[in-house]
Coordinates of C-alpha atoms and ligand atoms in Angstrom, one line a residue:
M709 CA 21.1 27.5 32.4
F710 CA 23.4 26.9 29.4
V711 CA 25.4 24.0 28.6
V712 CA 28.5 25.0 27.0
M713 CA 29.5 22.4 24.8
S714 CA 33.8 22.6 24.2
R715 CA 34.4 23.2 20.6
N716 CA 35.3 19.6 19.3
A717 CA 32.2 18.3 21.0
T718 CA 30.9 15.6 18.8
E719 CA 27.1 15.3 17.9
A720 CA 26.7 12.2 19.8
E721 CA 27.8 13.7 23.0
V722 CA 25.5 16.6 22.0
L723 CA 23.3 13.8 21.9
G724 CA 24.0 13.0 25.0
V725 CA 23.6 16.2 26.6
K726 CA 20.6 16.6 25.7
S727 CA 18.8 13.1 26.5
H728 CA 20.1 13.9 30.4
I729 CA 18.5 17.1 30.5
L730 CA 15.0 15.7 29.5
A731 CA 16.4 12.2 31.9
E732 CA 15.8 15.7 34.3
G733 CA 12.6 16.5 33.2
M734 CA 13.7 19.6 32.1
T735 CA 13.8 20.7 27.6
P736 CA 17.0 21.4 25.9
F737 CA 17.5 24.3 23.5
D738 CA 20.7 24.1 22.0
H739 CA 22.0 26.6 19.2
Q740 CA 24.9 26.1 16.7
G741 CA 27.1 28.9 17.5
A742 CA 30.1 30.1 15.1
E743 CA 31.9 28.3 17.2
R744 CA 31.0 25.6 19.6
V745 CA 27.0 24.1 20.3
V746 CA 25.6 26.0 23.2
I747 CA 22.7 24.3 25.0
A748 CA 19.9 26.1 27.1
V749 CA 18.1 24.2 30.4
V750 CA 14.5 25.3 30.5
G751 CA 11.7 24.4 33.0
E752 CA 11.8 24.1 36.3
V753 CA 15.0 23.5 37.9
G754 CA 13.7 23.9 42.0
P755 CA 16.5 23.5 44.9
R756 CA 18.3 20.6 42.4
K757 CA 20.1 23.6 40.4
A758 CA 23.4 23.0 41.9
Q759 CA 23.5 19.5 41.4
L760 CA 22.5 19.6 38.4
Q761 CA 24.5 21.8 37.4
D762 CA 27.5 20.0 38.0
R763 CA 25.7 16.5 36.6
L764 CA 25.7 18.1 33.1
A765 CA 29.6 19.6 33.4
A766 CA 30.4 16.6 34.4
L767 CA 29.2 15.2 30.5
P768 CA 31.5 14.2 28.1
G769 CA 32.2 17.2 25.8
V770 CA 31.2 19.8 28.1
E771 CA 33.0 22.9 28.0
T772 CA 31.1 25.0 30.9
V773 CA 27.7 25.1 32.7
T774 CA 26.5 28.5 33.2
P775 CA 23.8 29.8 35.1
I776 CA 22.1 33.2 33.6
S777 CA 21.1 35.6 35.9
R778 CA 18.1 36.7 33.4
P779 CA 14.6 35.4 33.1
F780 CA 14.4 34.7 29.5
K781 CA 16.6 32.2 27.5
L782 CA 16.5 31.5 24.3
T783 CA 15.9 35.4 23.4
S784 CA 19.3 36.2 25.0
R785 CA 22.6 37.2 23.4
E786 CA 24.0 34.9 25.5
F787 CA 22.5 31.7 24.0
K788 CA 22.4 33.6 20.8
A789 CA 25.1 36.2 20.2
E790 CA 24.4 36.4 16.2
D791 CA 22.0 38.5 15.1
T792 CA 18.3 36.9 14.3
V793 CA 17.9 37.1 10.3
I794 CA 14.1 36.2 9.2
Q795 CA 13.0 36.5 5.6
V796 CA 9.3 36.4 4.5
G797 CA 8.7 36.5 0.8
E798 CA 11.9 39.0 -0.7
A799 CA 12.0 40.9 2.7
V800 CA 14.9 40.2 5.4
V801 CA 14.6 41.7 8.3
G802 CA 17.0 42.0 10.5
D803 CA 19.8 41.6 7.8
G804 CA 21.3 45.3 8.2
S805 CA 18.9 46.3 5.8
L806 CA 16.1 48.8 6.6
T807 CA 12.6 47.3 6.5
V808 CA 9.7 49.5 6.1
M809 CA 5.5 47.8 7.0
A810 CA 3.3 50.4 6.3
G811 CA -0.5 50.4 5.2
P812 CA -3.8 51.3 6.5
C813 CA -4.3 51.1 10.3
S814 CA -7.7 48.5 9.6
V815 CA -8.2 47.9 5.5
E816 CA -11.6 49.3 4.8
S817 CA -11.9 48.1 1.4
R818 CA -10.1 46.1 -1.6
E819 CA -9.8 49.6 -3.3
Q820 CA -8.4 51.4 0.1
L821 CA -6.0 48.5 0.2
F822 CA -4.7 48.5 -3.5
E823 CA -4.4 52.4 -3.6
T824 CA -2.3 52.3 -0.6
A825 CA -0.8 49.2 -1.3
D826 CA 0.5 50.2 -4.0
G827 CA 1.6 53.6 -3.1
V828 CA 3.3 52.5 0.0
R829 CA 5.4 49.7 -3.1
A830 CA 6.3 52.7 -5.1
A831 CA 7.4 54.6 -2.1
G832 CA 10.0 51.3 -1.2
A833 CA 7.8 49.6 1.2
T834 CA 9.1 46.5 1.8
I835 CA 6.3 44.8 3.6
L836 CA 2.2 45.6 3.8
R837 CA 0.5 45.7 6.7
G838 CA -4.0 45.9 7.4
G839 CA -5.6 45.3 10.0
A840 CA -8.6 42.8 9.7
F841 CA -9.4 42.3 13.1
K842 CA -9.2 45.6 14.8
P843 CA -8.6 45.7 19.1
R844 CA -11.0 49.0 19.7
T845 CA -10.6 50.5 22.7
S846 CA -15.0 51.3 22.4
P847 CA -16.7 48.0 21.7
Y848 CA -18.8 50.6 19.2
S849 CA -16.1 51.4 17.3
F850 CA -15.3 49.2 13.7
Q851 CA -13.7 46.2 14.7
G852 CA -12.7 45.5 11.1
L853 CA -13.4 43.1 8.4
G854 CA -12.2 40.1 9.7
V855 CA -11.8 37.1 7.6
E856 CA -13.0 39.6 4.1
A857 CA -10.2 41.9 4.6
L858 CA -7.5 38.9 5.1
R859 CA -9.3 37.5 1.3
Y860 CA -7.9 41.6 0.0
L861 CA -4.8 41.6 2.0
A862 CA -4.0 38.1 -0.1
E863 CA -4.8 39.7 -3.2
A864 CA -2.8 42.8 -2.9
R865 CA 0.4 40.9 -1.7
E866 CA -0.4 39.1 -5.6
R867 CA -0.3 42.0 -7.0
T868 CA 2.2 43.9 -5.4
G869 CA 4.7 41.4 -4.0
L870 CA 4.7 42.8 -1.3
P871 CA 4.4 39.9 2.4
V872 CA 1.3 40.9 4.7
I873 CA 1.6 41.2 8.0
T874 CA -1.9 41.7 9.7
E875 CA -2.6 41.1 13.9
V876 CA -4.3 37.8 15.3
M877 CA -6.5 38.3 18.4
E878 CA -7.1 35.0 19.8
P879 CA -5.5 31.6 19.3
N880 CA -9.0 30.4 17.6
Q881 CA -8.2 33.2 14.7
V882 CA -4.3 32.0 14.3
D883 CA -4.8 29.4 11.8
I884 CA -7.2 31.5 9.5
V885 CA -4.6 34.8 9.9
A886 CA -1.4 32.2 9.0
E887 CA -3.1 30.7 6.0
Y888 CA -3.5 34.0 4.8
A889 CA -1.1 36.6 7.0
D890 CA 3.1 36.2 6.3
I891 CA 3.6 37.8 9.6
L892 CA 1.6 37.5 12.5
Q893 CA 1.0 40.5 14.9
I894 CA 0.4 40.7 18.6
G895 CA -0.9 43.4 19.6
T896 CA 0.2 46.0 22.2
R897 CA -3.1 44.8 24.3
N898 CA -2.2 41.0 23.7
M899 CA 1.1 41.4 24.9
Q900 CA 0.8 38.8 28.1
N901 CA -2.3 36.7 26.8
Y902 CA 0.0 33.7 27.5
S903 CA -2.9 31.2 25.1
L904 CA -2.1 33.8 22.5
L905 CA 2.0 33.7 22.6
Q906 CA 1.8 29.7 22.9
A907 CA -0.5 29.6 19.8
V908 CA 1.3 31.6 17.5
G909 CA 4.2 29.8 18.6
R910 CA 3.5 27.0 17.3
V911 CA 2.6 28.0 13.3
A912 CA 5.5 28.1 10.5
R913 CA 4.8 32.4 10.7
P914 CA 7.2 35.3 11.7
V915 CA 5.1 36.7 14.5
M916 CA 6.1 39.9 15.3
L917 CA 5.8 41.2 19.2
K918 CA 4.2 44.3 20.0
R919 CA 5.2 46.0 24.0
G920 CA 2.9 46.0 26.0
Y921 CA 1.8 49.9 27.0
G922 CA 2.2 49.4 30.0
A923 CA 4.9 46.3 29.7
T924 CA 8.9 46.7 30.5
I925 CA 11.2 45.8 28.3
E926 CA 12.0 42.4 30.8
E927 CA 8.1 41.6 30.7
W928 CA 8.2 41.6 26.5
L929 CA 11.2 39.9 26.1
M930 CA 9.8 37.0 28.6
A931 CA 6.4 37.3 26.9
A932 CA 8.5 36.9 23.6
E933 CA 10.5 33.9 25.2
Y934 CA 6.7 32.3 25.5
I935 CA 6.7 32.4 22.1
V936 CA 10.5 30.9 20.8
S937 CA 10.4 28.0 23.7
S938 CA 6.6 26.9 22.3
G939 CA 8.7 26.4 18.8
N940 CA 9.0 29.2 16.9
P941 CA 12.4 31.4 16.9
N942 CA 11.0 33.8 14.2
V943 CA 10.3 36.7 16.6
I944 CA 10.5 40.3 15.7
L945 CA 9.7 42.8 18.3
C946 CA 8.2 46.2 17.3
E947 CA 8.6 49.3 20.2
R948 CA 5.0 50.9 19.8
G949 CA 5.2 53.4 23.0
I950 CA 4.2 52.9 26.4
R951 CA 1.8 55.0 28.6
T952 CA 3.8 57.6 30.9
F953 CA 2.1 60.5 32.6
E954 CA 2.7 62.7 29.3
T955 CA -0.9 63.2 27.3
Y956 CA 0.6 65.5 24.5
S957 CA 1.7 62.7 22.2
R958 CA -1.0 59.1 22.8
N959 CA 1.8 57.7 23.8
T960 CA 5.8 57.9 25.0
M961 CA 7.6 56.0 22.7
D962 CA 10.9 54.3 23.9
L963 CA 14.2 55.3 21.5
T964 CA 16.1 54.4 25.0
A965 CA 14.6 50.2 24.5
V966 CA 15.9 49.9 21.5
P967 CA 19.6 49.6 21.5
I968 CA 19.0 48.3 25.2
L969 CA 17.2 45.2 23.2
H970 CA 20.0 44.9 20.9
H971 CA 22.2 44.5 23.8
L972 CA 20.1 42.0 25.1
T973 CA 18.3 40.1 22.2
H974 CA 19.1 38.7 19.5
L975 CA 16.0 39.5 18.0
P976 CA 15.1 42.3 15.3
V977 CA 13.7 45.4 16.4
I978 CA 11.1 47.8 14.6
V979 CA 9.6 50.8 15.8
D980 CA 6.1 51.5 14.9
P981 CA 6.0 55.8 15.6
S982 CA 2.3 55.8 14.6
H983 CA 1.0 54.2 17.1
A984 CA 3.4 55.8 19.9
T985 CA 2.6 59.8 18.5
G986 CA -1.0 59.2 17.5
K987 CA 0.3 62.3 15.6
R988 CA 0.6 62.1 11.8
W989 CA 3.5 65.2 11.9
L990 CA 5.3 63.3 14.3
V991 CA 5.8 60.5 12.4
K992 CA 8.6 61.2 10.0
P993 CA 10.6 62.5 12.8
L994 CA 9.9 60.1 15.3
A995 CA 10.8 57.2 12.8
I996 CA 14.0 59.3 11.9
G997 CA 14.1 58.8 15.3
G998 CA 13.6 55.2 15.4
V999 CA 16.1 54.5 12.4
A1000 CA 18.7 56.7 14.3
V1001 CA 19.1 54.9 17.0
G1002 CA 19.8 51.4 15.3
A1003 CA 15.8 50.3 14.8
D1004 CA 16.1 47.2 12.1
G1005 CA 12.8 49.0 10.7
V1006 CA 9.5 50.8 10.9
M1007 CA 6.2 50.4 11.1
V1008 CA 3.8 53.1 9.3
E1009 CA 0.0 53.4 8.8
V1010 CA -1.0 55.3 5.5
H1011 CA -4.1 55.1 4.3
P1012 CA -5.3 57.3 1.0
D1013 CA -7.2 59.5 2.9
P1014 CA -6.5 60.0 6.7
E1015 CA -9.0 62.0 7.5
S1016 CA -11.9 59.4 6.3
A1017 CA -10.1 56.6 7.7
L1018 CA -12.6 54.5 10.2
S1019 CA -8.9 53.9 12.6
D1020 CA -6.4 56.6 13.9
A1021 CA -7.6 59.4 11.6
E1022 CA -5.6 61.4 13.5
Q1023 CA -1.8 59.0 13.1
Q1024 CA -2.3 57.7 9.5
L1025 CA -0.1 59.5 6.8
T1026 CA -1.2 60.4 3.2
I1027 CA 0.7 58.2 0.4
P1028 CA 3.0 61.4 -1.1
Q1029 CA 4.0 61.8 3.3
F1030 CA 4.6 58.6 3.3
A1031 CA 6.6 59.0 0.2
E1032 CA 8.2 61.9 1.1
M1033 CA 9.4 60.4 4.3
M1034 CA 10.6 57.2 2.5
P1035 CA 13.9 59.3 0.7
A1036 CA 15.4 61.0 5.2
L1037 CA 14.5 57.1 6.6
V1038 CA 16.9 55.5 3.8
A1039 CA 19.1 57.8 4.5
V1040 CA 20.1 58.1 7.8
H1041 CA 19.8 54.0 7.5
E1042 CA 22.6 54.5 5.7
H1043 CA 24.4 56.9 7.5
V1044 CA 23.8 54.7 10.7
R1045 CA 24.1 51.8 10.3
A1046 CA 28.1 52.2 10.0
F1047 CA 28.1 53.6 13.3
R1048 CA 25.9 50.4 14.9
G1049 CA 27.7 48.2 17.6
D1050 CA 28.9 45.0 17.5
P1051 CA 26.2 43.1 18.8
G1052 CA 28.9 40.7 20.3
Q1053 CA 30.7 43.5 22.4
L1054 CA 28.9 42.2 26.1
E1055 CA 31.8 42.2 27.7
S1056 CA 32.0 45.8 27.0
A1057 CA 28.2 46.8 27.9
P1058 CA 27.3 46.9 32.1
A1059 CA 25.9 43.1 32.3
D1060 CA 22.9 44.8 34.7
Y1061 CA 20.0 45.9 32.6
G1062 CA 16.8 45.5 34.0
A1063 CA 18.3 43.2 36.5
S1064 CA 15.0 42.5 38.6
G1065 CA 16.6 40.6 41.4
R1066 CA 14.4 37.3 40.9
S1067 CA 16.4 34.4 40.2
E1068 CA 16.0 31.2 37.5
A1069 CA 16.6 28.5 36.8
Ligands
LIG2450 C1 -1.9 48.1 15.3 O1 -0.6 48.0 14.6 O2 -3.3 48.1 14.5 C2 -2.5 48.7 16.7 C3 -3.3 48.3 17.1 O3 -1.5 48.6 17.3 P1 -1.1 48.6 18.8 O4 -1.2 47.2 18.9 O5 0.7 48.9 19.2 O6 -2.3 49.0 19.8
LIG2451 MN1 -4.0 51.5 14.0

């Protein structure tokens, strides 16, 4: 449930409500909105829900207490109407600008990374990607250079000024990856690895959470909720394709998810047409499609010589292909940003997306 404070509630009244929530064994998360403070009551409320609601409603400074029909709370627009804007180095994600994360699937060598970093930077990328620890379907495939790759990524950041993003696969890798990287990526295979989600929720680095390839939007937001409720509000969602009956493309890129997410959550949304399609020639049209439906940015794999890549050879763009795609993305983004709906238009949009019928606290 959310406790909505009155417009002129004092700090002492906000504190009073928060200590009451703590005394009830629940956790309060407060957000100062444009006009008033909203406090989310998080935890297992059980059968005392109605009484708790009445007790909180009677406290000084409280305007209303509203039950929430959705299981995600801190990630919801009801809790925080304004878009979450994440600053990483010089890059800003979610402020209406176009974020472009680009770089190789795997960091293979210093030279390969530097050549790609220089190329994507010159073409307008804002964040450098590169896999250090690789989640491979086969245990016999290249598993990544690990810490050596993290060092190259840090050197590439020095060289280009671009912040870097790389995947973390296990809770015990979080500290080392956070030492080198600016953004931690959670891959599709780990979207519901709850101990990993909690571990990245405890570090001071933004997290990009990729959609599980078999996950519903609600499950995805619940995974984001794990990170935010563990203390890290800076989460970026990344649609990277889901598995359907279609086999022609590697996955099916769910573009519908982008406006649905903008409706349901304040978190920024990125699309990854490389993993979604698995085919080089499909990357540009789907990147354009993602930007056209309002994504805050794209993540694209780029390699100096994709044919020789140690992973995802078929989907990586060459540097010239990436450079050729960029003006199209910028043009579509310029055109679309004027049309992107006001995320605050909750009243006018149907409220039953993802209705699971599950009850909540
Ligand atoms: C990646 O981006 O390097 C990756 C492995 O992607 P996904 O988790 O979406 O497969
Ligand atoms: Mn890849």
